[in-house]
Amino acid sequence: MKFRQVHLDFHTSEAIEGIGSGFSKQQFQEMLKIGHVDSITIFSKCHHGWAYHPTSANEMHPHLSFDLLGAQIEAAHEIGVKTPVYLSAGLDEKLARRYPQWLIRNEQEQLNWVSNFMTPGYHQFCMNTPYLDILAQQVEEVVKNYDADGIFLDIVGVRECYCQYCITDIRKQGSDPRNIQDMRKMWEETYTRYATRMNETVHAIKPGLPVFHNSSHVDRGRRDLAHLNTHLELESLPTGGWGYDHFPLSARYAQTLGMDFLGMTGKFHTSWGEFGGYKHPNALRYEAALSLANGARCSIGDQLHPGGMMDIATYSLIGEAYREVEEKEDWCRDTTSIADIALLSLEATTWEAGYEDIELRNRYDHDTGAVRILLEGNYLFDVVDMQVDLAKYKVVILPDAILITETMKAKLADFLATGGKVLATGRSGLSSDGTRFELDLGVEWQGVSTFNPSYFRPDFELPSLRTASFVIYTEGQNAVSTPEGIVLGHKENSYFNRDLFTFCSHQHTPSDLQEAGVGMAEGSDGIYIAWNVFEDYAVKGSLPVKEIVCYALDRLLENKTLVTNLPAQGVATLQVQTASNRWVNHLLYASPVRRGKGVEVIEDLPTLMNTEVTIAATEQVKDVYLAPQNVKLPFSQVDGHVTYTIPLWSCHQMVVLQF
């Protein structure tokens, strides 16, 4: 897999004439060179349903007069650039209007994406219809006729559908569309059948050709779905609704799967489909570096003008980032992460437990808040599911709502027996029936608190604040300490919840300053915090919540692998290149700001001075140097700890520990 990919959208209406009329082989190649691009995903078929090449399995765009796909492949290959080929799988507006009976329907017979044919937009196909055969023919044609370096199939996944094909099938199976469990099983089978059909179609012609099925999110806990792909492309456009929290969360999980993967951002100020929108070059520099720091390769989304001309502003912008990536590649190949902490993803555990709580499965705040605290605290961590080997970690975090199944209990018992510790919050750590703690966390559970919000008064002082009653807005639990438990702070309730005749001030009632059970405690297995603190941090982002969690983690981590004075908006990772016998410490810093409504923007990249790092390493270090600059750094190695200082750096700096 290449490091410097462009994903070149080309969703082009039949109402536009002169398609590809401005395409120039020379100009196409020149832009790829300016952009330092080594792979570009180009279009066979778009969301409108048109092909951009001669075809018998589809219809060529009515205003295209030549083989645009073939011309692009020829031009790219001539200068050593790979060309994966894109086909819109889930959307085909041309066919949607001809065969509306093949479209996904909900229980009320409504369409998805757009609700009707009087609204501009696309309509999604059900793969349990004859459309699947047409799509397979289109894929087969491309793989047979073109020297594609991969196939990218878009807008797919496990979809809920009540079209008449699905209704007929479920009744043939002896079931009823009102049986939700049987319907879910059928939807899973529909997606697996689709993906298997596409993979077999491709690999029957070109064994091993990369294939990726894009659903815009890699579900944590669904390794079965991930491995239907040959590699992963993590779609995560920070300005397009994903935000800057999404990619680290997705990537820290993806790297545990043992698959090649890349991070996909965009050149747009907002998101896909934006013409004439550009982000600051510093934003792309940072986003590309963030991919490298998390073990990923890079992809940047663009959209080709209907005339087929590549945009000089776009490829100059992309080139700012990819010129730096090109210089860094040698230190970013074949890496694995070093991590002290395993964040057990709530999304993953709810998938693994089944569909009993659909609402909970679709709530990502718990995972997101945990990742944000871990990043800001400069902890080394992976995001994991229950299939991962926990032996490499020192601490496992159970965020907010993870009930302990028998399988999980056995796995955690093995982890704890070798000296590991657990940080559990909220309802996490309770038995699967939610009645008692399955771990020794120094507390006994007494039920869900009826007060919201409630308050935490720690028995320790926070680094940035004096002792106080700190408000926590999310659900709290009532708990008392066990005889052996170490109480680290108490819960306090408000005088009353805000109601019609009992309210106080503008938001909520203050603490009554009376102890109301344990707020935080420690037992032989780890530490417990009696609120959904990670959800709270994702939603509210309060300083006390972060420092409370960091206190607990620092107490559990007796010897952190990495310690640094990097500011809160920084990111620190540590990657291993076993073949080169070296560790690579990635340091990043940028501070997104909000522009407009909900758009996070990176523009300024300040220079950081005298960043100190200490890394636990028992093996003798031969050299420490900056990469890609190849400038040696002074360092000391005492009692199994390597210490160095980076005098000046901006955006992204790699420090190599050569053993």
Coordinates of C-alpha atoms in Angstrom, one line a residue, residues 95-525:
L95 CA -31.0 2.9 -11.9
A96 CA -32.9 4.1 -8.9
R97 CA -35.4 5.9 -11.0
R98 CA -35.8 2.9 -13.3
Y99 CA -36.1 0.3 -10.5
P100 CA -37.3 2.0 -7.4
Q101 CA -38.5 -1.4 -6.1
W102 CA -34.8 -2.3 -5.5
L103 CA -34.2 0.5 -3.1
I104 CA -33.9 0.2 0.7
R105 CA -37.2 0.9 2.5
N106 CA -37.9 1.3 6.2
E107 CA -40.9 -0.1 8.0
Q108 CA -43.0 2.8 6.8
E109 CA -42.0 2.2 3.1
Q110 CA -39.8 5.4 3.2
L111 CA -36.6 5.6 1.2
N112 CA -33.3 6.5 2.8
W113 CA -30.7 9.2 2.0
V114 CA -33.5 11.3 0.6
S115 CA -37.1 10.5 1.3
N116 CA -38.7 10.8 -2.1
F117 CA -38.0 11.5 -5.8
M118 CA -39.0 15.2 -5.6
T119 CA -36.0 16.1 -3.4
P120 CA -32.5 16.4 -5.0
G121 CA -30.3 13.6 -3.8
Y122 CA -29.5 9.9 -3.9
H123 CA -31.4 6.8 -3.0
Q124 CA -29.7 3.7 -1.6
F125 CA -30.0 0.2 -3.1
C126 CA -30.8 -3.0 -1.2
M127 CA -28.2 -5.7 -2.0
N128 CA -30.9 -8.4 -1.6
T129 CA -32.3 -7.5 -5.0
P130 CA -31.4 -8.1 -8.7
Y131 CA -29.2 -4.9 -8.4
L132 CA -26.5 -7.1 -6.9
D133 CA -26.1 -9.0 -10.2
I134 CA -25.8 -5.7 -12.1
L135 CA -23.1 -4.4 -9.7
A136 CA -21.1 -7.6 -10.0
Q137 CA -21.1 -7.3 -13.8
Q138 CA -19.9 -3.7 -13.5
V139 CA -17.0 -4.7 -11.2
E140 CA -16.1 -7.7 -13.4
E141 CA -15.9 -5.5 -16.5
V142 CA -13.5 -3.0 -14.8
V143 CA -11.2 -5.7 -13.5
K144 CA -11.1 -7.5 -16.8
N145 CA -10.7 -4.5 -19.0
Y146 CA -8.4 -2.1 -17.0
D147 CA -5.1 -2.3 -15.2
A148 CA -6.7 -1.3 -11.9
D149 CA -4.5 -1.4 -8.8
G150 CA -7.5 -2.0 -6.5
I151 CA -11.2 -1.7 -6.2
F152 CA -13.0 0.7 -3.9
L153 CA -16.7 0.1 -3.4
D154 CA -18.6 2.9 -1.7
I155 CA -21.8 3.3 0.5
V156 CA -22.1 -0.2 1.7
G157 CA -22.6 -1.9 5.1
V158 CA -25.1 -3.9 7.1
R159 CA -28.4 -2.0 6.3
E160 CA -31.8 -2.3 7.8
C161 CA -34.3 -2.9 5.0
Y162 CA -38.0 -3.7 4.7
C163 CA -38.2 -3.7 0.9
Q164 CA -40.5 -6.4 -0.6
Y165 CA -37.5 -8.6 -1.6
C166 CA -36.5 -8.7 2.1
I167 CA -40.0 -9.3 3.3
T168 CA -40.4 -12.1 0.8
D169 CA -37.1 -13.7 1.8
I170 CA -37.8 -13.6 5.6
R171 CA -41.2 -15.2 5.0
K172 CA -39.7 -17.9 2.8
Q173 CA -37.4 -18.7 5.8
G174 CA -40.5 -19.3 7.9
S175 CA -40.2 -16.1 9.9
D176 CA -42.0 -12.7 10.1
P177 CA -40.7 -9.2 9.3
R178 CA -41.9 -8.2 12.8
N179 CA -39.3 -10.6 14.3
I180 CA -36.4 -8.1 14.7
Q181 CA -33.8 -10.7 15.6
D182 CA -34.5 -12.7 12.4
M183 CA -34.5 -9.5 10.3
R184 CA -31.1 -8.5 11.8
K185 CA -29.7 -11.9 11.0
M186 CA -30.9 -11.6 7.4
W187 CA -29.4 -8.1 7.0
E188 CA -26.1 -9.4 8.2
E189 CA -26.3 -12.3 5.7
T190 CA -27.2 -9.8 2.9
Y191 CA -24.1 -7.8 3.5
T192 CA -21.8 -10.8 3.8
R193 CA -23.2 -12.2 0.6
Y194 CA -22.7 -8.9 -1.2
A195 CA -19.0 -8.5 0.0
T196 CA -18.2 -12.1 -0.7
R197 CA -19.7 -11.8 -4.2
M198 CA -17.6 -8.7 -5.0
N199 CA -14.4 -10.2 -3.6
E200 CA -14.8 -13.4 -5.5
T201 CA -15.6 -11.5 -8.7
V202 CA -12.4 -9.5 -8.4
H203 CA -10.1 -12.2 -7.2
A204 CA -11.3 -14.7 -9.8
I205 CA -9.7 -12.4 -12.4
K206 CA -6.9 -10.9 -10.4
P207 CA -6.1 -12.8 -7.2
G208 CA -4.9 -10.6 -4.4
L209 CA -6.1 -7.3 -5.9
P210 CA -6.9 -4.9 -3.0
V211 CA -10.6 -4.5 -2.4
F212 CA -12.2 -2.1 0.2
H213 CA -15.9 -1.8 1.0
N214 CA -16.5 1.7 2.5
S215 CA -19.2 2.3 5.0
S216 CA -17.5 5.5 6.3
H217 CA -16.9 3.9 9.8
V218 CA -15.0 0.7 10.8
D219 CA -17.1 -0.8 13.5
R220 CA -15.1 -1.6 16.6
G221 CA -15.8 -5.1 17.6
R222 CA -16.7 -6.3 14.1
R223 CA -13.5 -8.0 13.0
D224 CA -15.6 -10.2 10.8
L225 CA -16.7 -7.1 8.8
A226 CA -13.2 -5.7 8.8
H227 CA -11.7 -8.8 7.3
L228 CA -14.0 -8.8 4.4
N229 CA -11.6 -6.1 3.1
T230 CA -8.0 -6.6 2.1
H231 CA -7.0 -3.4 3.9
L232 CA -8.8 -0.5 5.7
E233 CA -9.4 3.1 4.7
L234 CA -10.5 5.1 7.7
E235 CA -12.7 7.9 6.4
S236 CA -12.3 10.8 8.8
L237 CA -12.6 14.3 7.5
P238 CA -12.3 16.5 10.6
T239 CA -14.2 19.4 9.0
G240 CA -16.8 17.2 7.5
G241 CA -18.5 16.2 10.8
W242 CA -16.0 13.7 12.1
G243 CA -14.0 16.2 14.1
Y244 CA -10.4 15.8 15.2
D245 CA -11.3 13.3 17.9
H246 CA -12.5 10.6 15.5
F247 CA -9.4 9.6 13.7
P248 CA -7.2 8.8 16.8
L249 CA -10.1 6.7 18.2
S250 CA -10.5 4.8 14.9
A251 CA -6.8 4.4 14.2
R252 CA -5.9 3.2 17.7
Y253 CA -8.4 0.3 17.1
A254 CA -7.4 -0.4 13.5
Q255 CA -3.7 -0.9 14.3
T256 CA -4.6 -3.8 16.7
L257 CA -6.2 -5.7 13.8
G258 CA -3.0 -6.5 12.0
M259 CA -4.2 -5.0 8.7
D260 CA -2.7 -2.4 6.5
F261 CA -4.7 0.8 6.8
L262 CA -4.7 4.4 5.8
G263 CA -6.3 7.6 7.2
M264 CA -8.6 9.4 4.7
T265 CA -9.1 13.1 5.2
G266 CA -10.0 15.8 2.6
K267 CA -8.6 18.9 1.1
F268 CA -12.0 20.6 1.5
H269 CA -12.9 23.3 4.0
T270 CA -16.0 21.3 4.8
S271 CA -16.6 17.9 3.3
W272 CA -17.2 15.8 0.2
G273 CA -19.0 17.5 -2.7
E274 CA -17.5 20.9 -2.0
F275 CA -16.1 22.7 -5.1
G276 CA -13.9 25.7 -4.5
G277 CA -13.3 24.9 -0.8
Y278 CA -9.8 24.6 0.6
K279 CA -8.3 24.0 4.1
H280 CA -5.1 25.7 5.2
P281 CA -1.9 23.8 4.2
N282 CA -1.0 23.5 7.9
A283 CA -4.2 21.5 8.5
L284 CA -3.3 18.9 5.8
R285 CA 0.3 18.8 7.1
Y286 CA -1.0 17.9 10.6
E287 CA -3.7 15.5 9.4
A288 CA -1.2 13.5 7.3
A289 CA 1.3 13.5 10.2
L290 CA -1.5 12.2 12.5
S291 CA -1.9 9.2 10.2
L292 CA 1.8 8.4 10.3
A293 CA 1.9 8.8 14.1
N294 CA -0.9 6.2 14.4
G295 CA 0.7 3.6 12.1
A296 CA -1.5 4.6 9.1
R297 CA -0.7 5.7 5.5
C298 CA -2.4 8.7 4.0
S299 CA -5.3 9.5 1.7
I300 CA -6.6 13.0 0.8
G301 CA -10.0 13.5 -0.8
D302 CA -10.5 15.8 -3.8
Q303 CA -13.2 16.2 -6.4
L304 CA -12.5 16.5 -10.1
H305 CA -14.1 19.3 -12.1
P306 CA -16.6 18.0 -14.7
G307 CA -14.3 19.3 -17.4
G308 CA -11.6 16.8 -16.2
M309 CA -8.9 19.5 -15.3
M310 CA -6.9 18.9 -12.2
D311 CA -6.9 22.0 -9.9
I312 CA -3.4 23.6 -9.4
A313 CA -4.5 25.1 -6.0
T314 CA -5.5 21.7 -4.7
Y315 CA -2.4 19.8 -5.7
S316 CA -0.1 22.6 -4.4
L317 CA -2.0 22.3 -1.2
I318 CA -1.7 18.5 -1.1
G319 CA 1.9 18.8 -2.0
E320 CA 2.7 20.8 1.1
A321 CA 1.7 17.8 3.2
Y322 CA 2.8 14.9 0.9
R323 CA 6.3 16.4 0.4
E324 CA 6.9 15.9 4.1
V325 CA 5.3 12.5 4.2
E326 CA 7.6 11.4 1.4
E327 CA 10.6 12.3 3.5
K328 CA 9.2 10.4 6.5
E329 CA 8.1 7.1 5.0
D330 CA 11.2 5.1 5.9
W331 CA 10.4 5.5 9.6
C332 CA 6.7 4.7 9.2
R333 CA 6.7 1.3 7.4
D334 CA 5.7 -1.9 9.1
T335 CA 5.1 -0.5 12.6
T336 CA 3.4 -1.8 15.7
S337 CA 2.4 0.4 18.6
I338 CA 3.7 0.4 22.2
A339 CA 0.9 1.0 24.7
D340 CA 0.5 1.0 28.4
I341 CA -3.3 1.2 28.4
A342 CA -6.0 -0.8 26.6
L343 CA -9.2 1.1 26.3
L344 CA -11.9 -1.5 25.9
S345 CA -14.2 0.1 23.4
L346 CA -17.8 0.3 24.6
E347 CA -18.9 0.1 20.9
A348 CA -16.9 -3.1 20.5
T349 CA -18.4 -4.8 23.6
T350 CA -22.0 -4.0 22.7
W351 CA -21.4 -5.5 19.2
E352 CA -19.8 -8.5 20.8
A353 CA -22.7 -8.9 23.3
G354 CA -25.3 -8.7 20.5
Y355 CA -28.1 -6.3 19.7
E356 CA -29.8 -6.1 23.1
D357 CA -29.1 -2.4 23.4
I358 CA -29.2 -0.7 20.0
E359 CA -29.3 2.8 21.5
L360 CA -26.2 2.1 23.6
R361 CA -24.4 0.7 20.6
N362 CA -24.9 3.9 18.8
R363 CA -23.6 6.1 21.5
Y364 CA -19.9 6.8 21.0
D365 CA -19.4 9.5 23.7
H366 CA -17.9 7.1 26.1
D367 CA -15.2 6.0 23.8
T368 CA -14.6 9.5 22.5
G369 CA -14.3 11.1 25.9
A370 CA -11.8 8.4 27.0
V371 CA -9.6 8.9 23.9
R372 CA -9.6 12.7 24.4
I373 CA -8.4 12.4 28.0
L374 CA -5.8 9.8 27.1
L375 CA -4.5 12.0 24.3
E376 CA -4.4 15.1 26.4
G377 CA -2.7 13.2 29.2
N378 CA 0.0 11.9 26.8
Y379 CA -0.7 8.3 27.6
L380 CA 0.3 5.5 25.3
F381 CA -2.9 3.5 24.5
D382 CA -4.7 1.2 22.1
V383 CA -8.4 0.9 21.6
V384 CA -9.3 -2.8 21.8
D385 CA -12.1 -5.3 21.6
M386 CA -12.3 -8.5 23.7
Q387 CA -10.4 -10.5 21.0
V388 CA -7.2 -8.7 21.7
D389 CA -4.4 -10.2 23.9
L390 CA -4.3 -8.1 27.0
A391 CA -0.9 -9.4 28.2
K392 CA 1.0 -6.4 26.7
Y393 CA -0.9 -3.8 28.7
K394 CA -0.6 -2.5 32.2
V395 CA -4.1 -1.0 32.6
V396 CA -7.4 -1.8 31.0
I397 CA -10.0 1.0 31.0
L398 CA -13.7 -0.1 31.2
P399 CA -15.5 3.1 30.1
D400 CA -18.9 3.9 31.8
A401 CA -21.2 1.1 30.7
I402 CA -19.4 -2.2 30.2
L403 CA -21.1 -5.0 32.1
I404 CA -18.9 -8.1 32.8
T405 CA -19.9 -11.2 30.9
E406 CA -18.5 -14.6 31.8
T407 CA -16.1 -14.5 28.9
M408 CA -14.9 -11.1 29.8
K409 CA -14.6 -12.1 33.5
A410 CA -12.3 -15.0 32.6
K411 CA -10.1 -12.8 30.3
L412 CA -9.8 -10.1 32.9
A413 CA -9.0 -12.6 35.6
D414 CA -6.0 -13.8 33.5
F415 CA -4.9 -10.1 33.0
L416 CA -5.2 -9.3 36.7
A417 CA -3.4 -12.4 37.8
T418 CA -0.2 -11.2 36.0
G419 CA -0.3 -7.8 37.8
G420 CA -2.6 -5.8 35.5
K421 CA -5.0 -3.2 36.8
V422 CA -8.5 -2.0 35.8
L423 CA -10.0 1.5 35.8
A424 CA -13.8 1.2 35.7
T425 CA -16.3 4.0 35.7
G426 CA -20.1 4.3 35.9
R427 CA -21.8 1.0 35.6
S428 CA -18.6 -0.7 34.2
G429 CA -17.4 -3.6 36.3
L430 CA -21.0 -4.7 37.2
S431 CA -22.2 -8.2 36.5
S432 CA -24.1 -8.8 33.3
D433 CA -27.4 -8.5 35.2
G434 CA -26.2 -5.2 36.6
T435 CA -26.6 -6.2 40.3
R436 CA -23.0 -6.5 41.8
F437 CA -19.4 -5.8 41.0
E438 CA -17.5 -8.7 39.5
L439 CA -14.1 -7.1 40.3
D440 CA -12.5 -6.0 43.6
L441 CA -12.6 -2.2 43.1
G442 CA -13.0 -1.3 46.8
V443 CA -16.8 -0.8 46.6
E444 CA -20.1 -2.4 46.7
W445 CA -22.8 -1.2 44.3
Q446 CA -26.1 0.1 45.8
G447 CA -28.0 1.3 42.7
V448 CA -28.2 4.2 40.3
S449 CA -28.1 7.7 41.9
T450 CA -31.4 9.6 41.6
F451 CA -29.5 12.9 41.7
N452 CA -28.4 14.5 38.4
P453 CA -26.1 16.3 38.5
S454 CA -24.2 15.3 41.6
Y455 CA -20.7 16.2 42.9
F456 CA -17.3 14.7 43.7
R457 CA -15.1 15.8 46.5
P458 CA -11.7 14.1 46.1
D459 CA -9.5 13.2 49.0
F460 CA -6.6 14.5 46.9
E461 CA -5.8 17.9 45.4
L462 CA -6.1 18.3 41.6
P463 CA -3.0 19.8 39.9
S464 CA -4.8 22.9 38.6
L465 CA -7.4 23.4 41.3
R466 CA -7.8 23.4 45.1
T467 CA -10.1 20.9 46.8
A468 CA -13.8 21.5 46.0
S469 CA -17.1 19.8 45.2
F470 CA -16.8 19.3 41.5
V471 CA -20.0 18.9 39.5
I472 CA -20.4 15.8 37.2
Y473 CA -23.4 16.0 34.9
T474 CA -23.7 12.4 33.8
E475 CA -25.3 9.4 35.5
G476 CA -23.8 8.5 38.9
Q477 CA -23.9 5.4 41.0
N478 CA -24.5 4.9 44.7
A479 CA -21.7 2.8 46.3
V480 CA -20.2 2.1 49.7
S481 CA -16.6 1.0 50.4
T482 CA -15.7 -2.6 51.2
P483 CA -13.6 -3.2 54.4
E484 CA -10.4 -3.4 52.4
G485 CA -11.3 -0.6 50.0
I486 CA -9.3 2.6 49.9
V487 CA -11.6 5.6 49.6
L488 CA -10.1 8.3 47.3
G489 CA -13.1 10.7 47.4
H490 CA -16.8 11.0 48.2
K491 CA -20.0 11.6 46.3
E492 CA -22.2 14.5 47.3
N493 CA -25.7 15.1 46.2
S494 CA -27.5 18.3 45.4
Y495 CA -30.2 19.6 47.7
F496 CA -32.7 18.4 45.1
N497 CA -33.1 17.8 41.4
R498 CA -34.3 20.7 39.2
D499 CA -38.1 20.5 39.0
L500 CA -41.1 22.8 38.7
F501 CA -41.3 23.8 42.4
T502 CA -37.7 22.8 43.4
F503 CA -35.2 24.7 41.4
C504 CA -32.3 26.9 42.3
S505 CA -30.3 29.4 40.2
H506 CA -29.8 29.2 36.4
Q507 CA -28.7 25.6 35.9
H508 CA -28.8 23.2 38.8
T509 CA -28.9 23.1 42.6
P510 CA -25.6 23.2 44.5
S511 CA -24.1 20.4 46.6
D512 CA -25.6 19.9 50.0
L513 CA -21.9 19.3 51.1
Q514 CA -22.8 16.0 52.8
E515 CA -21.1 12.7 52.1
A516 CA -23.4 10.4 50.0
G517 CA -21.3 7.4 49.5
V518 CA -18.0 6.6 47.7
G519 CA -17.2 8.7 44.6
M520 CA -13.8 7.0 43.9
A521 CA -12.1 4.0 45.5
E522 CA -9.4 1.5 45.0
G523 CA -9.4 -2.3 45.5
S524 CA -6.9 -5.0 44.7
D525 CA -8.1 -5.1 41.0

